[in-house]
XYZ file of C-alpha atoms in Angstrom:
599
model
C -34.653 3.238 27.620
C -32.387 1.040 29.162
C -29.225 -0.033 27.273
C -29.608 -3.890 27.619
C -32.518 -3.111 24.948
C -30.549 -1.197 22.496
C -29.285 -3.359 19.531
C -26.837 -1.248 16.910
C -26.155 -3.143 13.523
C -25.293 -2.446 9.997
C -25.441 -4.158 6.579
C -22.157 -5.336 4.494
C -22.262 -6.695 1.503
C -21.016 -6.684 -1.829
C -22.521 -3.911 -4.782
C -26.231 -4.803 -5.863
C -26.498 -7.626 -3.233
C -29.951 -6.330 -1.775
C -28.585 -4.225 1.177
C -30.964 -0.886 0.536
C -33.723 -3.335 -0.059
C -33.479 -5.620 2.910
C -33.298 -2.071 4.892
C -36.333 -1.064 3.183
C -38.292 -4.155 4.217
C -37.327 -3.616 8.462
C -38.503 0.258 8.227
C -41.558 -1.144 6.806
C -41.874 -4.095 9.285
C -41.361 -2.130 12.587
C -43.748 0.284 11.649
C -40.824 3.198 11.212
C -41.697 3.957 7.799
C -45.680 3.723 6.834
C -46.840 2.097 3.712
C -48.268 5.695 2.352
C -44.444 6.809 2.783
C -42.789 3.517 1.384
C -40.647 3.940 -1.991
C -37.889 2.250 -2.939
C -34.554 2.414 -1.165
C -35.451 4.836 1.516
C -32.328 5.426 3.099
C -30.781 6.159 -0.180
C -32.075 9.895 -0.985
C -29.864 11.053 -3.995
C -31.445 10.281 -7.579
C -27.279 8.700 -8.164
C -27.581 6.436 -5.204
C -30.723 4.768 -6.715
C -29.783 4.937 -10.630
C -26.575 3.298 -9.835
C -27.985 0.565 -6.987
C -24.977 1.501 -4.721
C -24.992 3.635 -1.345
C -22.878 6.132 -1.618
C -23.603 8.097 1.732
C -23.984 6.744 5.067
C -27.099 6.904 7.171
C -28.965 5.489 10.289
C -32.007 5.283 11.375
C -33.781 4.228 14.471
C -36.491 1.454 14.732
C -38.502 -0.148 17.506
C -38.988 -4.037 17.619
C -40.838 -5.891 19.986
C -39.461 -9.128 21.240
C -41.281 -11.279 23.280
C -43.019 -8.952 25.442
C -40.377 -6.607 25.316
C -39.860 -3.791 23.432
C -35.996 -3.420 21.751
C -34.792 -0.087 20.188
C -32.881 -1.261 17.033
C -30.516 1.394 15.263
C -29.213 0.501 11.301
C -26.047 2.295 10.007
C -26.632 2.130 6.541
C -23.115 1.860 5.092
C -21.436 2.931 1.999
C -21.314 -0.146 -0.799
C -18.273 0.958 -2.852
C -14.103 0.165 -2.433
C -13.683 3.931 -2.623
C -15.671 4.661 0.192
C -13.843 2.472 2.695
C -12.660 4.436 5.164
C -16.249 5.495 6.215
C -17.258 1.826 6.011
C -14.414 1.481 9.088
C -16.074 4.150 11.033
C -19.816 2.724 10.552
C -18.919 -0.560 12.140
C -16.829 1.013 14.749
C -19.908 2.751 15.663
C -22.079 -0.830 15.754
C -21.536 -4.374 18.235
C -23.063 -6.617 14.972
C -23.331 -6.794 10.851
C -26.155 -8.586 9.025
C -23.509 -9.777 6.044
C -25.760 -9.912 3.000
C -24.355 -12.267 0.361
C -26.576 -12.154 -3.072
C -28.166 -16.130 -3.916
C -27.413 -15.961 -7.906
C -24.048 -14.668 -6.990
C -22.645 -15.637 -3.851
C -19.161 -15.004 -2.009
C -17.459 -11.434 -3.980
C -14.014 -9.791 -3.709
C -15.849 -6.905 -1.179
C -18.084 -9.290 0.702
C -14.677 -10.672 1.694
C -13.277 -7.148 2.632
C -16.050 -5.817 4.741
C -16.182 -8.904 6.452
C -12.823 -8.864 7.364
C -13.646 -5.362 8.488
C -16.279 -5.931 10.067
C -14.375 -8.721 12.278
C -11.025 -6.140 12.939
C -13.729 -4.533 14.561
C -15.111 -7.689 16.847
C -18.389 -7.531 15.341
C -21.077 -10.021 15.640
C -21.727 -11.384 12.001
C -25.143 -12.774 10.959
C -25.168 -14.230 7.522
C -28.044 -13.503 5.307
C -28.601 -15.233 2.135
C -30.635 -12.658 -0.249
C -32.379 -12.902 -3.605
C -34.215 -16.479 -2.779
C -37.123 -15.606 -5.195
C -35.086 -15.628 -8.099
C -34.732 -18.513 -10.505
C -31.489 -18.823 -10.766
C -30.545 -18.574 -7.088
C -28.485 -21.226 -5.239
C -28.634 -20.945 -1.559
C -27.752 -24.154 -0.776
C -24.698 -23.765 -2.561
C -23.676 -20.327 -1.307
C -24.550 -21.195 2.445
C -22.261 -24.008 1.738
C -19.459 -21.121 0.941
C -20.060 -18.726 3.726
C -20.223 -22.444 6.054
C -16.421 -22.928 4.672
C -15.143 -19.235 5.195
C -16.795 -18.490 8.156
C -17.371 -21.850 10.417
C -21.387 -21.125 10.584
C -23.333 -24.049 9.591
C -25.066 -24.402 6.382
C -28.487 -25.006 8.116
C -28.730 -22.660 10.365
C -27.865 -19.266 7.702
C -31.010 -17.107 7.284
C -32.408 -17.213 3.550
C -34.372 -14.093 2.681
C -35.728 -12.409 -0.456
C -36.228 -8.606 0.585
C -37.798 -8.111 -2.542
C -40.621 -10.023 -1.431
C -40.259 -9.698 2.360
C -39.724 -13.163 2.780
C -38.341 -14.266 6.414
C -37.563 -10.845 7.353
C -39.049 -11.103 10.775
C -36.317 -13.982 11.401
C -33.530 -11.328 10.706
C -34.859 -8.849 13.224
C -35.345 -11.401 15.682
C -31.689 -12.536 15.106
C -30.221 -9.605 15.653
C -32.236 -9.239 18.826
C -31.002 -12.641 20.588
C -27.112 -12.342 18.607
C -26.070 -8.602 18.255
C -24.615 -7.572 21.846
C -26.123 -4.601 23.663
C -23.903 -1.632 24.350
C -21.982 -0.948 26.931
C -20.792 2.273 28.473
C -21.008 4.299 31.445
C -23.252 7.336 31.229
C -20.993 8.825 34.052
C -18.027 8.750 32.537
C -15.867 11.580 30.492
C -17.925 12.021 27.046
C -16.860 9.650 24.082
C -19.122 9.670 20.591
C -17.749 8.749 17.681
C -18.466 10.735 14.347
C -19.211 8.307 11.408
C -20.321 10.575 9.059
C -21.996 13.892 8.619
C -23.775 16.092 5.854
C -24.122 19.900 5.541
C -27.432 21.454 6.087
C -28.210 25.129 4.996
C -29.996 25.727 8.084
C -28.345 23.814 11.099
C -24.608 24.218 9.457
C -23.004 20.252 9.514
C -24.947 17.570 10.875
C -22.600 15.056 12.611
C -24.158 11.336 12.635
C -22.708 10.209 16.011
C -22.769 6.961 18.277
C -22.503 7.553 21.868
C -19.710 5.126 23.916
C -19.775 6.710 27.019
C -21.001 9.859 28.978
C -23.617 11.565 27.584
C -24.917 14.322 25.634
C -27.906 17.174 27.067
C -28.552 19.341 23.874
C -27.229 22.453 26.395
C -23.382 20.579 26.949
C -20.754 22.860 25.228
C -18.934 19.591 22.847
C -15.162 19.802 21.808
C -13.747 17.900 18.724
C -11.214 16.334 20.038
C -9.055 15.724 16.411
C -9.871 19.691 14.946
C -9.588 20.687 18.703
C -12.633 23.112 18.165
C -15.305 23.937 20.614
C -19.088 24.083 19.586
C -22.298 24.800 20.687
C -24.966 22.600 19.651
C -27.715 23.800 17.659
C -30.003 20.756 18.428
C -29.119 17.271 18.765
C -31.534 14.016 17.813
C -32.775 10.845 16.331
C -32.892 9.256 13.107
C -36.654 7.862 12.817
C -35.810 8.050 9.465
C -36.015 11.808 9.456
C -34.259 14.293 11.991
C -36.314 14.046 15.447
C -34.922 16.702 18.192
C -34.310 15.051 21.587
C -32.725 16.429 24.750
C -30.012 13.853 25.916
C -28.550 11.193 24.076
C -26.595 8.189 26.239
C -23.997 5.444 25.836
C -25.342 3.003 22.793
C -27.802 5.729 21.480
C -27.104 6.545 17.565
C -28.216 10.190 16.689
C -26.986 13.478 15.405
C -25.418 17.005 16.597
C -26.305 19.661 14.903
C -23.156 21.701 15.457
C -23.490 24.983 13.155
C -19.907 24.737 11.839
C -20.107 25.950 8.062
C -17.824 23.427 6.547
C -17.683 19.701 6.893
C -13.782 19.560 6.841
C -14.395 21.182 10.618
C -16.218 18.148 11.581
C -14.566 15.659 9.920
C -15.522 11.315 10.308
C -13.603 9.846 12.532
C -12.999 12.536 15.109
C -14.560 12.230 18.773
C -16.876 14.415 20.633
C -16.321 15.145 24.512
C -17.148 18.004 26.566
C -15.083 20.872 26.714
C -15.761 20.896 30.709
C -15.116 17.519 31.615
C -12.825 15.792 28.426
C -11.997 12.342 28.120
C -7.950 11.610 28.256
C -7.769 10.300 24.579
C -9.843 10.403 21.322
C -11.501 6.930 20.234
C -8.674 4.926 18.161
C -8.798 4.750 14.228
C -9.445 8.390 13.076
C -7.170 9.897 9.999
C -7.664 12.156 7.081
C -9.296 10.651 3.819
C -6.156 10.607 0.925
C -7.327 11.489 -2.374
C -5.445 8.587 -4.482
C -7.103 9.807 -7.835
C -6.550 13.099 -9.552
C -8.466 14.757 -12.601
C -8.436 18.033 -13.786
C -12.041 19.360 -14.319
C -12.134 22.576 -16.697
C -15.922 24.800 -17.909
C -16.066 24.039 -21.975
C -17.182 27.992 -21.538
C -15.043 29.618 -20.185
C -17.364 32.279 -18.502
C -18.709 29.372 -16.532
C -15.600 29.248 -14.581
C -16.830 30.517 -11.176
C -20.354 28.288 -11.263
C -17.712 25.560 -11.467
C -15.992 27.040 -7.934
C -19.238 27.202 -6.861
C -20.216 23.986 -7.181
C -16.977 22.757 -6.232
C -17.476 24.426 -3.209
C -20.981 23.686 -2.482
C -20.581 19.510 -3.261
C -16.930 20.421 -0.676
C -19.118 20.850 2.079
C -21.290 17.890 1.605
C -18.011 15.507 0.937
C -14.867 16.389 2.702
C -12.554 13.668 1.212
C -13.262 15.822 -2.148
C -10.306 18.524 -2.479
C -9.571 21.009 -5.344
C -7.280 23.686 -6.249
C -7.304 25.888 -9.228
C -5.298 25.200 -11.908
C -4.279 26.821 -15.883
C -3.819 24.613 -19.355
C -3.410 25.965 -22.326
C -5.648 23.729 -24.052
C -7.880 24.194 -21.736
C -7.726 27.215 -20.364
C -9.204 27.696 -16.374
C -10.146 24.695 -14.482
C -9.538 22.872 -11.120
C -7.091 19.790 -10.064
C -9.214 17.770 -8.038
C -8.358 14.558 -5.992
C -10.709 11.885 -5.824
C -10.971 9.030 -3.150
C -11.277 6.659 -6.620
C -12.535 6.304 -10.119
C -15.592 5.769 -8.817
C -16.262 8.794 -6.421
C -14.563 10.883 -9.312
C -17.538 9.466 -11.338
C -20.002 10.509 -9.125
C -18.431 13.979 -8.643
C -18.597 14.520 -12.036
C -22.133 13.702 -12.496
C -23.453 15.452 -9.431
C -21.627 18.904 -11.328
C -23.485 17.813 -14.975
C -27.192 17.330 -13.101
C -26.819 19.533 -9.961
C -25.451 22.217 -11.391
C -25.824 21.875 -14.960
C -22.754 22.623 -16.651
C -21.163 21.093 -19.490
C -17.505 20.156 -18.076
C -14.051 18.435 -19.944
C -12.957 16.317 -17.510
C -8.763 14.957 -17.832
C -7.418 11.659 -17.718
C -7.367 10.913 -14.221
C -3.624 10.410 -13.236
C -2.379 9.012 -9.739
C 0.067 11.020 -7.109
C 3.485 10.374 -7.601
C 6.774 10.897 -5.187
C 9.569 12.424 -7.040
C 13.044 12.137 -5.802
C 15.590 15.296 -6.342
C 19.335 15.198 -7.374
C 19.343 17.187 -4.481
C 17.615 14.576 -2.243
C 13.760 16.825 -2.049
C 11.094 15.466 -2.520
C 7.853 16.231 -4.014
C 4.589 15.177 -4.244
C 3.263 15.508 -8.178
C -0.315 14.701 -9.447
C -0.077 16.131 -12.789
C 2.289 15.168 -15.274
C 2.441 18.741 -16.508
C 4.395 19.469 -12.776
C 6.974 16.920 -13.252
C 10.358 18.990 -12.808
C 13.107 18.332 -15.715
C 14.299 14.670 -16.611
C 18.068 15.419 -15.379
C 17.067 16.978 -12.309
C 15.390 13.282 -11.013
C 16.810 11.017 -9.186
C 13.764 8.724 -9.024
C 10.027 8.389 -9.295
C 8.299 6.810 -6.618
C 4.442 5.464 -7.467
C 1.518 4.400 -5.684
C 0.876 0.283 -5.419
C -2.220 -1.417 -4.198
C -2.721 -4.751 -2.585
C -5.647 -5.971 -5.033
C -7.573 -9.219 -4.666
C -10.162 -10.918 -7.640
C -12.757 -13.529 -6.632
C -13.709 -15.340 -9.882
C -14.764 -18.211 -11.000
C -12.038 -21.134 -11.855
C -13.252 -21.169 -15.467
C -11.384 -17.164 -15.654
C -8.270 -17.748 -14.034
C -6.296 -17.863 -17.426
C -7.500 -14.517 -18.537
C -7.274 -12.618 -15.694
C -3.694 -13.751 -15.203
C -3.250 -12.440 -18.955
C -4.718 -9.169 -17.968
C -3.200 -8.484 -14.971
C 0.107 -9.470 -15.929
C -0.130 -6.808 -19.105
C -0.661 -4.239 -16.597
C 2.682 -4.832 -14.358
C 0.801 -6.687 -11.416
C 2.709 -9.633 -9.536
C 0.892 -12.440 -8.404
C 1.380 -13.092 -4.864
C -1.233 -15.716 -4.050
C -4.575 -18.016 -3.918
C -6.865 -19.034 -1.975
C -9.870 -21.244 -2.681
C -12.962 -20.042 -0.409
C -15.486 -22.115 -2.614
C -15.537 -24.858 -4.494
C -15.079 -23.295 -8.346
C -14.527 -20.253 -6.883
C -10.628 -18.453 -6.324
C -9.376 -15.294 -4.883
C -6.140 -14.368 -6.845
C -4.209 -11.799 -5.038
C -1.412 -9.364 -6.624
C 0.351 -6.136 -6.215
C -0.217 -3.470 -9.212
C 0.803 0.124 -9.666
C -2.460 2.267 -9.204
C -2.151 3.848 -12.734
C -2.770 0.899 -14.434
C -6.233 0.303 -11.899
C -7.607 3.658 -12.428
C -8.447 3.643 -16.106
C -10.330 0.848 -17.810
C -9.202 -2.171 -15.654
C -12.432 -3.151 -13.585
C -14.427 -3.220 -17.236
C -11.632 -4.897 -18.895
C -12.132 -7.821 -16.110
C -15.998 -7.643 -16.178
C -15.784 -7.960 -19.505
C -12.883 -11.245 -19.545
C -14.969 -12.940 -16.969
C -18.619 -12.014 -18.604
C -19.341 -9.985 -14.940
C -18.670 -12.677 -12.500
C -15.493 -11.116 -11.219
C -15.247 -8.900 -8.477
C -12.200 -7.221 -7.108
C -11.099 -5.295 -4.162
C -7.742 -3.228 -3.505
C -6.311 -0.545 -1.086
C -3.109 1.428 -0.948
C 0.105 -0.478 0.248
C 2.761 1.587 -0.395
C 5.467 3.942 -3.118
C 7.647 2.195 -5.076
C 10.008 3.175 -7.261
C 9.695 2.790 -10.999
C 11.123 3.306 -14.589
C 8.974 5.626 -15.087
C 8.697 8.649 -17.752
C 6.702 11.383 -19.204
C 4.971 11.017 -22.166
C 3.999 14.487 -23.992
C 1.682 15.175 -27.035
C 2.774 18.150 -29.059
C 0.311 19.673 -31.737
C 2.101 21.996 -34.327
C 5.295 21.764 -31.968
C 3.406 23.108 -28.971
C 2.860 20.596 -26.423
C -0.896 20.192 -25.198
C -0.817 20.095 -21.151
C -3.865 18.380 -20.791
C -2.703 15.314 -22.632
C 0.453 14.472 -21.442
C 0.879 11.204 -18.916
C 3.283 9.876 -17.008
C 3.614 6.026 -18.237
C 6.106 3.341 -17.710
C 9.323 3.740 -19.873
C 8.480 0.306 -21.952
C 4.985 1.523 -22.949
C 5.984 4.968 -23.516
C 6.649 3.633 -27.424
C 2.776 2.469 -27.562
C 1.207 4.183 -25.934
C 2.379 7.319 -27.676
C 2.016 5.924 -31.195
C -1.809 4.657 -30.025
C -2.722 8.172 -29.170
C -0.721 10.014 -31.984
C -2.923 7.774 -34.319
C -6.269 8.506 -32.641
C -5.704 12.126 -32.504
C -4.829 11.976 -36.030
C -8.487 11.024 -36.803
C -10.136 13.120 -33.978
C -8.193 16.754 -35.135
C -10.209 18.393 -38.031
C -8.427 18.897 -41.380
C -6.878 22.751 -41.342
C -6.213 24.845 -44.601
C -2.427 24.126 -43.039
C -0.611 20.369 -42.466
C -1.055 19.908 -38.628
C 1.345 17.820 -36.956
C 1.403 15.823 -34.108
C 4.237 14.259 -32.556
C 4.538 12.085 -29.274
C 7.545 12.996 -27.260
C 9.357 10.854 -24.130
C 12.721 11.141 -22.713
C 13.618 14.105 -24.988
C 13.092 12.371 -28.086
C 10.127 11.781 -30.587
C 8.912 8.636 -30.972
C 5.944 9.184 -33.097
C 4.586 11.277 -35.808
C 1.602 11.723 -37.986
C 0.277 14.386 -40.008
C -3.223 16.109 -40.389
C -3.441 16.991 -44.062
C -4.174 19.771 -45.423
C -7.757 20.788 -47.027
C -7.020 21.801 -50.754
C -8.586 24.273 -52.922
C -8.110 23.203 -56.200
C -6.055 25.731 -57.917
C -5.674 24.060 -60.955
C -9.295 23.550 -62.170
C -9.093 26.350 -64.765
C -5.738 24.909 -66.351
C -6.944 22.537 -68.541
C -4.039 22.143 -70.200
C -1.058 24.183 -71.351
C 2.814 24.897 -69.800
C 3.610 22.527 -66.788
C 5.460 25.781 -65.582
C 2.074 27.575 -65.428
C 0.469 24.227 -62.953
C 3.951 24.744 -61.015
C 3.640 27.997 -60.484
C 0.333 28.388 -59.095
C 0.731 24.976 -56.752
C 4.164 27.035 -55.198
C 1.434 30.009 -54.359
C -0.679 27.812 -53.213
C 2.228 26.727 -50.974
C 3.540 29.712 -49.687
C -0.284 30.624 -48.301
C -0.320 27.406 -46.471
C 3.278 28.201 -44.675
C 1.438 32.076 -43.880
C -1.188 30.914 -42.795
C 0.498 27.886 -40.429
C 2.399 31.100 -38.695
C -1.000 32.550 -37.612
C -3.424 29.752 -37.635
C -4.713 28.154 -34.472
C -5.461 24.134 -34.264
C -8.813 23.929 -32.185
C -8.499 20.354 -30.348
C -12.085 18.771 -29.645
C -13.152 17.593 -26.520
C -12.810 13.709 -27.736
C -9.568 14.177 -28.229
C -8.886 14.599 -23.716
C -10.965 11.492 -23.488
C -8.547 9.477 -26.253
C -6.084 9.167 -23.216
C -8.451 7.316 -21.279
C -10.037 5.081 -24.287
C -6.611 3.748 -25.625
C -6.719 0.097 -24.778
C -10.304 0.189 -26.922
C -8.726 -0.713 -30.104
């Protein structure tokens, strides 16, 4: 098929805006997907991906169109719908010439509409609004084509209004992206370019690599090099996505497909890198690849401890599925053997953790999720720390450098007063706003990462009853007043529940979880205390009471010296029995850290 027929597009939009659903409608339209086959949200095969409404890996799939009289060969990059996950939304759309941007009808213009937009344009895409969700009551379209008119210069009248759902004006979509999207260019005679943009492991054909061919071409014999990992492979089979795997023998410039390549892990073939030919290479990868940071860190420990190495193999086995996933063992002694992962984001770290409950069905404790920090010797090293319990000593710091992200809110005006509130609580600076609706503003700050990562984005759905959105990435360290915050039990500090926090809040924060720990720890037969400790001093205390036997139920009356005596028994047992006695700390108690600003 000739390339002036080959149309490559994906879908942006916002969480929940209709994207899986609008993709289920084409498939069903061209023909690609029969009605015995249809189900909901095709492209999106884990059970998470449709409890949760969000994509969470990419996919593609090929469809054919025809176009007045001619017939058009139209490949959809699903891509993923979450902040976390936006590095592989970059390599998607570097991989297409046009986006369908789907904006929601009830909901219109949100904080990552805005950012995959802006994406989508670094990457001199073709954008075709779509206006989803017309079947429902309360949508507005009028009103939100009226906002997309004012952000992007399209006019109001001529933005496609669709309900997926119902399949309404769906064949005006695919005929849009016929006469707007671009075909591909690219010589088939030239060196061998083809971007990865994603990949999944398969137990038979090793990784599958989900490439888009930009020049050259592929014959299913070639010998392919990875350009970035610099290793040489053999392809097992390469092929189309129609939507399952179809073996083919050559792919060319504009095709979408996969390589097979029979490497065992996916952190061989990683998204991002390029493919050429190990006998005739091109003179320089394709621009934009780099390594996926983890930016959130958790430790994740068995509640049995014999269930340790299921939890390595799981680890291991979701590893090869999810490169930007990393993990290295680690030892509490609350906790016993576990694993320090790092997480792209809250999010992903939520997924990860229910992928280990269902998939592999163990019962897990995961820790609060802390954020990497830089630490700055006396002696001018640094190092790079993502648990509190590997923060060297106090005197031996010069500084603590932490994480800050660039984070933008699009509300409505009605919420602007209470998101300054709760933003400014958390140590964000305002920076600026912009209006891109009418009633509608996009408030943009700096904020350290560790106040993002544990309740903020349901502290501002909750402010704004869910009409806030918000998007952030990574701009850069900075250094901070910053200290650590321990939790000893009985005088022995607990690992698992120390923090590192900002020296004003150390005094709340500790006395907040001092308190709830205070009701979570079970009474002993011994006075437990618990103390909160920060710059080498306490600054909280409570005790756990003792459970008492009544030793004086068969005095009924008689010498006081008698009562005393028996109560100073009574108390010597208790001091024996502290000396060998162990204070079990429930589960709840990890989770505290995370549930503090509850109260």
């Amino acid at each position: 098929m000739s390339s002036k027929t080959i149309r490559n597009f994906c879908i942006i939009a916002h969480v929940d805006h209709g994207k899986s659903t609008l993709a289920d409608r084409m498939l069903q339209l061209t023909g690609t997907v029969s009605d015995r086959e249809m189900m909901e949200q095709v492209l999106d095969s884990m059970d998470l991906e449709r409890e949760k409404g969000v994509t969470i890996k990419a996919s593609a799939v090929r469809m054919k169109y025809p176009y007045k009289g001619t017939e058009y060969e139209l490949n959809l990059i699903d891509t993923p719908g979450h902040v976390d996950f936006n590095y592989e939304v970059s390599r998607a759309l570097n991989a297409c010439e046009g986006a369908l941007l789907v904006v929601d009808a009830t909901q219109g213009i949100e904080a990552q509409t805005l950012a995959n937009l802006y994406l989508a344009l670094d990457s001199n895409l073709t954008i075709i609004p779509v206006i989803n969700k017309i079947d429902l009551a309360s949508a507005q379209p009028d009103e939100v084509a009226e906002e997309i008119e004012a952000l992007m210069g399209v006019p109001a009248e001529s933005i496609l209004k669709v309900s997926a759902k119902d399949g309404i004006n769906i064949e005006m979509v695919l005929d849009a992206i016929v006469e707007q999207v671009p075909a591909p260019t690219g010589n088939p005679d030239a060196p061998l370019q083809a971007l990865i943009f994603d990949s999944h492991y398969d137990s038979y054909k090793g990784v599958v690599a989900y490439i888009r061919v930009m020049q050259g071409r592929i014959k299913s014999t070639s010998t392919l090099h990875l350009m970035a990992d610099g290793t040489d492979i053999k392809p097992v089979e390469i092929g189309i996505f129609h939507p399952g795997m179809i073996a083919i023998d050559e792919l060319l410039p504009g095709d979408v497909g996969y390589v097979a390549t029979g490497l065992k892990t996916v952190k061989e073939c990683r998204v991002g890198d390029t493919f050429t030919l190990t006998s005739q290479p091109a003179d320089q990868p394709l621009p934009g690849y780099r390594h996926p940071k983890p930016m959130v860190f958790a430790g994740i420990y068995p509640v049995e401890g014999e269930d340790y190495s299921e939890l390595k193999d799981a680890l291991d086995k979701l590893q090869l599925n999810d490169a930007s996933l990393v993990f290295e063992p680690e030892t509490s002694q609350a906790l016993n053997f576990g694993f320090r992962c790092g997480f792209l984001g809250l999010f992903h770290m939520e997924i990860i953790q229910e992928r280990i409950e269902r998939e592999y069905d163990l019962d897990i404790v995961v820790t609060a999720p802390s954020v990497e920090y830089e630490v700055v010797m006396n002696n001018g090293e640094n190092l790079k720390i993502s648990s509190p319990a590997m923060l060297p000593d106090e005197n031996s710091i010069s500084e603590i450098r932490e994480p800050w992200m660039r984070l933008e809110i699009i509300t409505p005006t009605d919420f602007y007063g209470t998101i300054m509130d709760l933003v400014t609580n958390r140590r964000g600076t305002f920076l600026s706003q912009d209006y891109p609706a009418p009633k509608r503003v996009q408030l943009n700050y700096d904020i350290p990462l560790s106040e993002l990562i544990v309740d903020f984005f349901d502290d501002l759905k909750s402010r704004t009853r869910g009409y806030a959105s918000m998007d952030y990435h990574l701009l850069d360290y900075r250094p901070g007043t910053l200290v650590k915050l321990e939790i000893l039990v009985d005088t022995e500090p607990v690992d698992a529940l120390a923090a590192i926090v900002h020296k004003e809040e150390a005094y709340h924060k500790g006395q907040a979880l001092v308190t709830k720990l205070k009701a979570l720890i079970p009474r002993q037969l011994f006075d437990v205390v618990i103390q909160a400790s920060a710059s080498g001093r306490v600054i909280s205390r409570a005790n756990v009471k003792a459970l008492r036997k009544d030793v004086l139920a068969k005095c009924y009356g008689g010498d006081i010296s008698r009562k005393k005596k028996l109560l100073e028994k009574q108390k010597k047992g208790k001091r024996r029995m502290k000396m060998v006695g162990n204070v079990e700390i429930p589960q709840e108690a990890f989770m505290a850290v995370l549930r503090l600003g509850d109260d």
